[in-house]
mmCIF file of C-alpha atoms in Angstrom:
data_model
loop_
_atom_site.group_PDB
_atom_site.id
_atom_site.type_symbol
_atom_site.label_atom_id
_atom_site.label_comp_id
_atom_site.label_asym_id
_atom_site.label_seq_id
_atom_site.Cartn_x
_atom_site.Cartn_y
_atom_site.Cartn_z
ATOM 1 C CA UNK E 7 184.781 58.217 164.175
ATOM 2 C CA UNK E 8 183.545 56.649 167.789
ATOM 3 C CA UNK E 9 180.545 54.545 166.088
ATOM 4 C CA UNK E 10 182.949 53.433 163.599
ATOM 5 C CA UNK E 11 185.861 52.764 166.643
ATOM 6 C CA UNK E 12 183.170 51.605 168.470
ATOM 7 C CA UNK E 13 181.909 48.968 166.019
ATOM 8 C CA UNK E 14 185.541 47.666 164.968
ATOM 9 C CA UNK E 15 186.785 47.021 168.237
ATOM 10 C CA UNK E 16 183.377 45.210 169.399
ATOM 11 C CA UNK E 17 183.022 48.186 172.270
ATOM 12 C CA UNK E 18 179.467 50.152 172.241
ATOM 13 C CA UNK E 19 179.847 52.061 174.892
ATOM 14 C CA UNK E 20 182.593 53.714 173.453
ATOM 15 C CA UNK E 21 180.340 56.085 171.413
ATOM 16 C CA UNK E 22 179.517 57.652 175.422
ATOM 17 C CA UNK E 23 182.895 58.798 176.282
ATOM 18 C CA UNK E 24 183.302 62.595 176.079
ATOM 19 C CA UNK E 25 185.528 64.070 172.755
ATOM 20 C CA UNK E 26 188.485 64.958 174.568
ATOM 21 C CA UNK E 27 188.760 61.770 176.288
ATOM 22 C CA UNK E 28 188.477 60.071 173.007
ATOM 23 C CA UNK E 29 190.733 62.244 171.242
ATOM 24 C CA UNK E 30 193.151 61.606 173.947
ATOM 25 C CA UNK E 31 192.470 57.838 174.520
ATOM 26 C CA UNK E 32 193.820 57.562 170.259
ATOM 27 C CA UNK E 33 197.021 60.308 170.907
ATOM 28 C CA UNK E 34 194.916 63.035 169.076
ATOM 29 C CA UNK E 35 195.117 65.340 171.502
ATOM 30 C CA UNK E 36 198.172 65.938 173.474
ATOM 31 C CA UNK E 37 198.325 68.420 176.719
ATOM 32 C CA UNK E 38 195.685 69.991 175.561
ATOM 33 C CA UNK E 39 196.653 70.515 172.121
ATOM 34 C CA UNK E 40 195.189 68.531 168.708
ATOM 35 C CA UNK E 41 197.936 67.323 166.521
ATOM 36 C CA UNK E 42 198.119 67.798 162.755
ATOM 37 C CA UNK E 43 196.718 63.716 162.686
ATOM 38 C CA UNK E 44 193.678 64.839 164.840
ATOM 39 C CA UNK E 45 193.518 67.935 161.744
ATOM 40 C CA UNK E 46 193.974 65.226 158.899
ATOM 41 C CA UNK E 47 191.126 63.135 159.941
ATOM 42 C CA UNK E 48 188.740 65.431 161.752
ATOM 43 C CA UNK E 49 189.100 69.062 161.379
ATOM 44 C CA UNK E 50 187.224 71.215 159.463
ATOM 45 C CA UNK E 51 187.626 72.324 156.176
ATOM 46 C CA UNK E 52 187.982 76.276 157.338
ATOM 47 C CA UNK E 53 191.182 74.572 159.767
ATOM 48 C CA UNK E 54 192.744 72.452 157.290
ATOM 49 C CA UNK E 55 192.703 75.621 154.746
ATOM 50 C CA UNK E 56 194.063 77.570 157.428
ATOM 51 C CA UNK E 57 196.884 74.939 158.883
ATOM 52 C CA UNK E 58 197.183 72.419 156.059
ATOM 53 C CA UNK E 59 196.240 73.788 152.923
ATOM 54 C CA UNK E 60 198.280 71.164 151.241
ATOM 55 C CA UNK E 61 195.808 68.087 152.352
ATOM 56 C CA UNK E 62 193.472 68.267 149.607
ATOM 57 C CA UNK E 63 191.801 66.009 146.960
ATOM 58 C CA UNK E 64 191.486 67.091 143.310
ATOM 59 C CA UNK E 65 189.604 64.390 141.099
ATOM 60 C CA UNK E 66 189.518 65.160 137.334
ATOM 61 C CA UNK E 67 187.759 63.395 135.032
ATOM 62 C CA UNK E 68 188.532 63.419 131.081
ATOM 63 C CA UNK E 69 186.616 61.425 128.441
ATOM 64 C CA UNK E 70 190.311 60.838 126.552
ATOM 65 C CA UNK E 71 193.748 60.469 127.752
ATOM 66 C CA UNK E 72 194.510 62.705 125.066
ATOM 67 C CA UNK E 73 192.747 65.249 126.680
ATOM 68 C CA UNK E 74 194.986 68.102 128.351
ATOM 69 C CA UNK E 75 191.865 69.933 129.908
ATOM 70 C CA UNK E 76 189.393 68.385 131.940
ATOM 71 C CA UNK E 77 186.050 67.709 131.415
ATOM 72 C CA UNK E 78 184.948 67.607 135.113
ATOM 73 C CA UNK E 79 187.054 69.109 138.380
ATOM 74 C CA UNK E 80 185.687 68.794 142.117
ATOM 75 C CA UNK E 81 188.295 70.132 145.259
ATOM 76 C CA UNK E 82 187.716 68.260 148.481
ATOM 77 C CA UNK E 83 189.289 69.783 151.356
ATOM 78 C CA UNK E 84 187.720 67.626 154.208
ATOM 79 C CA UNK E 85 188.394 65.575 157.206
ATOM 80 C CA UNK E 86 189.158 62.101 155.932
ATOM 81 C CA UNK E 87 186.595 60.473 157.670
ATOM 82 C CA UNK E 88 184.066 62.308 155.619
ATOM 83 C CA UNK E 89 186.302 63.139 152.191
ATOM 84 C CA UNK E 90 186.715 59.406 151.866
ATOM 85 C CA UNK E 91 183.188 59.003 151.012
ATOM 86 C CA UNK E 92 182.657 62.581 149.232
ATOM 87 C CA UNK E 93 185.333 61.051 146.796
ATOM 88 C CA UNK E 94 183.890 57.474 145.869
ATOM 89 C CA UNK E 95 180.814 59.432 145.632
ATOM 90 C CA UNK E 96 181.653 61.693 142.834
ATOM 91 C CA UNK E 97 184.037 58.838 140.857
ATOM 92 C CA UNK E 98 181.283 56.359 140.957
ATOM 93 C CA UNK E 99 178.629 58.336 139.122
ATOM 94 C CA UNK E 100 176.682 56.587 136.155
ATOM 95 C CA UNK E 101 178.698 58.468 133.217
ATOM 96 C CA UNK E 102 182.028 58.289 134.733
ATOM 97 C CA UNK E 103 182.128 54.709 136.550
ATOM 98 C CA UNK E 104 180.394 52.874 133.445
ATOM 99 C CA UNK E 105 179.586 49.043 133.583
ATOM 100 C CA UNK E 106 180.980 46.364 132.428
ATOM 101 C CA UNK E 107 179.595 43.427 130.735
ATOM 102 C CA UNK E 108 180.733 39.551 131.078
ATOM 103 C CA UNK E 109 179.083 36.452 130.099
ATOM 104 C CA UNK E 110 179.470 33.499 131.841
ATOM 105 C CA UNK E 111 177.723 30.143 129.808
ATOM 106 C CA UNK E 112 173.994 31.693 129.300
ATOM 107 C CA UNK E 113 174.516 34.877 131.932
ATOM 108 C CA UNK E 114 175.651 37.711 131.627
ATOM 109 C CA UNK E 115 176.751 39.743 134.736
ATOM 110 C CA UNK E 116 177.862 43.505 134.942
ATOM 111 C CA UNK E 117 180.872 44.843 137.380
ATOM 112 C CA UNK E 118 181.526 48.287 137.761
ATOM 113 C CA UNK E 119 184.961 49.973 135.923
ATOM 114 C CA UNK E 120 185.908 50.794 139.476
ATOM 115 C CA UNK E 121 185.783 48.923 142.050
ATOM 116 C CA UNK E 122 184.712 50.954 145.689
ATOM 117 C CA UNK E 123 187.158 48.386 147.834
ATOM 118 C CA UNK E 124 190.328 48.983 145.662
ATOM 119 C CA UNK E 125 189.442 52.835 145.167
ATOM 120 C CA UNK E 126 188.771 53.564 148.871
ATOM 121 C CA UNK E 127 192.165 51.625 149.658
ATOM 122 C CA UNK E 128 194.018 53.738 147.003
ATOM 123 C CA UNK E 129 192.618 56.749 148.182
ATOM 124 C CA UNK E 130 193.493 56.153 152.348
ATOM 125 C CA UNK E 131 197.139 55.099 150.765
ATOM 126 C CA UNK E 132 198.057 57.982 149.507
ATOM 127 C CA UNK E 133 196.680 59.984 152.473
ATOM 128 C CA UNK E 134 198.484 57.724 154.886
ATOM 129 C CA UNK E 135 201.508 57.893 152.997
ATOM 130 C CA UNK E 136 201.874 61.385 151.356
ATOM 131 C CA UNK E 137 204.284 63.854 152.906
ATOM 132 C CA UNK E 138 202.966 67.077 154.389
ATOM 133 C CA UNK E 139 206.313 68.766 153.749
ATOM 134 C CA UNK E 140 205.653 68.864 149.633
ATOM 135 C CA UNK E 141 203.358 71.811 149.135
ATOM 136 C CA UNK E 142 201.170 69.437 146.362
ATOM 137 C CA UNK E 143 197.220 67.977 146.530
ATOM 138 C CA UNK E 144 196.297 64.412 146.604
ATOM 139 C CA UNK E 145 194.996 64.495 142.263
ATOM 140 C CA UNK E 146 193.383 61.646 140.860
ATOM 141 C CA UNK E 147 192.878 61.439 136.860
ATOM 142 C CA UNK E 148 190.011 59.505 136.430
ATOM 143 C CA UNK E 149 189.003 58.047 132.902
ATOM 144 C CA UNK E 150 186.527 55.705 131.644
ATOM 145 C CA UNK E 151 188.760 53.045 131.560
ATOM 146 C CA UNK E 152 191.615 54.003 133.965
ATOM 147 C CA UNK E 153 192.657 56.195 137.516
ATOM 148 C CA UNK E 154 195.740 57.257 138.109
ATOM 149 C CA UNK E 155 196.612 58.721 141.540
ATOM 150 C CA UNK E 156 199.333 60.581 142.434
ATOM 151 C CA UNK E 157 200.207 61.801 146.089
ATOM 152 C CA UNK E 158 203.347 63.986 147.403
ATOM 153 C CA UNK E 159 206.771 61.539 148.581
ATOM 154 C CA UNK E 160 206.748 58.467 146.380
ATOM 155 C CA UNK E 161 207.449 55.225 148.326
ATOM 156 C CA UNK E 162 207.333 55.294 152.147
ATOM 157 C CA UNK E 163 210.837 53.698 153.192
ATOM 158 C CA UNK E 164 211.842 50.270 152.455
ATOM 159 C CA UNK E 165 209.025 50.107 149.846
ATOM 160 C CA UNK E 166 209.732 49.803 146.118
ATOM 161 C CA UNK E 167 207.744 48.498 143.245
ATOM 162 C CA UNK E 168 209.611 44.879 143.333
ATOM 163 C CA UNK E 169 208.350 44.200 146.949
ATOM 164 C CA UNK E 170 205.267 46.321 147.559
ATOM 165 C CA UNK E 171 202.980 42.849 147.973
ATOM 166 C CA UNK E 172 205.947 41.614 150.542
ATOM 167 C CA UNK E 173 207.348 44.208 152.842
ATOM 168 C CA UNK E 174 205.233 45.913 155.914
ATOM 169 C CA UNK E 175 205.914 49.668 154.745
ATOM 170 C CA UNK E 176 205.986 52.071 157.464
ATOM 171 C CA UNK E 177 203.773 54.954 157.105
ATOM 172 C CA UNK E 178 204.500 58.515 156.590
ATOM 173 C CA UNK E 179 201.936 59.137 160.001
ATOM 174 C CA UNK E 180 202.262 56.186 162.087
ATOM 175 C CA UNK E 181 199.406 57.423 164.256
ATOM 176 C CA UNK E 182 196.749 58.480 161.579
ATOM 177 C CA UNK E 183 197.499 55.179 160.459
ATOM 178 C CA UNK E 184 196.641 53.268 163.468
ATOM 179 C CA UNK E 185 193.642 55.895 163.997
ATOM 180 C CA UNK E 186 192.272 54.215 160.150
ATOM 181 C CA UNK E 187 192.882 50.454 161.782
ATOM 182 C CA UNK E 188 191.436 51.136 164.889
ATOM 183 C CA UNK E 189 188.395 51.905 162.914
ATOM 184 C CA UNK E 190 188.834 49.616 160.363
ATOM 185 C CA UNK E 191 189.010 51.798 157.850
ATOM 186 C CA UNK E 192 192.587 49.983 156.721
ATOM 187 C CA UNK E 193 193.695 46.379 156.815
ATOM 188 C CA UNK E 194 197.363 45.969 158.539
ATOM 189 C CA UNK E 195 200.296 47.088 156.920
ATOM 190 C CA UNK E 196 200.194 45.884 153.306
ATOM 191 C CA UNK E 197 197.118 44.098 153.143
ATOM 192 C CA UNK E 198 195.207 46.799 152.114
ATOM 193 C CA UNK E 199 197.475 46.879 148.646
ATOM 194 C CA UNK E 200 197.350 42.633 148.610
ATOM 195 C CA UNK E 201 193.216 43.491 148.829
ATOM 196 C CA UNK E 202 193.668 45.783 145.716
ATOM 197 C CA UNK E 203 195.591 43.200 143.353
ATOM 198 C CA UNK E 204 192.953 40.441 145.105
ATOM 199 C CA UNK E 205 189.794 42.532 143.318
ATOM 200 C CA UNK E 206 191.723 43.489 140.182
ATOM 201 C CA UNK E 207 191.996 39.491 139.460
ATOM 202 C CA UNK E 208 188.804 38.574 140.485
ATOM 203 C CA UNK E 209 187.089 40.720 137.994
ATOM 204 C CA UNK E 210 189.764 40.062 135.211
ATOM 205 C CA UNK E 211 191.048 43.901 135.482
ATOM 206 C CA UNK E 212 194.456 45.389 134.924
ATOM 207 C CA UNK E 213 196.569 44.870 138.154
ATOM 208 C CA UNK E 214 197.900 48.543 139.874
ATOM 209 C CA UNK E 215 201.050 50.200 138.231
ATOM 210 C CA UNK E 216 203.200 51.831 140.401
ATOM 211 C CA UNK E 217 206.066 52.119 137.727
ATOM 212 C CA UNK E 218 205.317 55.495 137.344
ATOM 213 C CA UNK E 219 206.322 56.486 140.861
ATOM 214 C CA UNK E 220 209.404 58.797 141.943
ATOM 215 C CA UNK E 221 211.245 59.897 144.998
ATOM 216 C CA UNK E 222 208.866 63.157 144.694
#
């Protein structure tokens, strides 16, 4: 987290302050004390199984929406910093993120199914803007055509599928939020989903669907 702080906000020497001063410097540690944030993004797995049980990432993968029983499971319960990459990891292997071929006059060109941008947006969303008081994991259904992810809360307030592209949301954690912009891990309020439907045109995919959201 401080070589990625450090590099964002253009401050090297940043990676030399002590732990607690950094952890106090971005409100992750108060009076002594980490906060459930500090636990979200940094704690280990043993911790967050033990205080947090609920912030975990289940990715299945079936060949067929059909399919009631998965072909492939994987559990990540891990500080964000490091699940974030764990998870694009496992969803972009060969068999499960397959190309895609365009041509273009006398070229042809290949794009991944799934892009890593609007994945690793969708992913930090839901983390950002799940609610810890629904007992539920973070589960993504990954097919070869499609991912659906689904998070604990629905909308954060204000937010609705008629103005998602328009409104600055408000996130569920304010501060793990500005912890992910501070290291540039998010754009500002709503641009990271006006970056997914930018890369969904680009390559001629299907725009995100929120219709299937709730209040739960």
């Amino acid at each position: 987290m401080k070589t990625q702080y450090a590099r964002k906000q253009e401050n090297p020497l940043f990676q030399n302050y002590p732990d607690e001063q950094v952890l106090s410097d971005l409100d992750l540690l108060k009076d002594g004390k980490l906060n459930y944030a500090a636990l979200i993004l940094l704690g280990k797995s043993e911790a967050i199984r033990k205080y947090l049980p609920q912030n975990n990432i289940v990715v299945e993968f079936r060949m067929y929406h059909s399919m009631i029983q998965y072909t492939a499971c994987k559990e990540f319960q891990l500080l964000l910093f490091i699940a974030i990459d764990k998870v694009w990891d496992y969803i972009n292997q060969p068999a499960s993120n397959p190309l895609l071929y365009y041509n273009d006059g006398s070229y042809i060109f290949d794009i991944p199914s799934f892009n890593k941008e609007v994945i690793g947006e969708a992913i930090l969303n839901v983390c950002c803007h799940r609610s810890m008081l629904i007992q539920s994991d973070v589960v993504i259904k990954q097919y070869p055509d499609s991912i659906t992810i689904t998070n604990a809360g629905g909308f954060p307030s204000g937010v609705d599928m008629n103005n998602i592209l328009t409104v600055n949301s408000v996130p569920r954690s304010k501060l793990m939020s500005e912890v992910l912009q501070k290291t540039g891990l998010v754009e500002r309020s709503g641009q990271g989903v006006e970056k997914m439907f930018y890369n969904c045109i680009m390559e001629g995919k299907a725009l995100p669907d929120y219709s299937g959201t709730d209040s739960y």
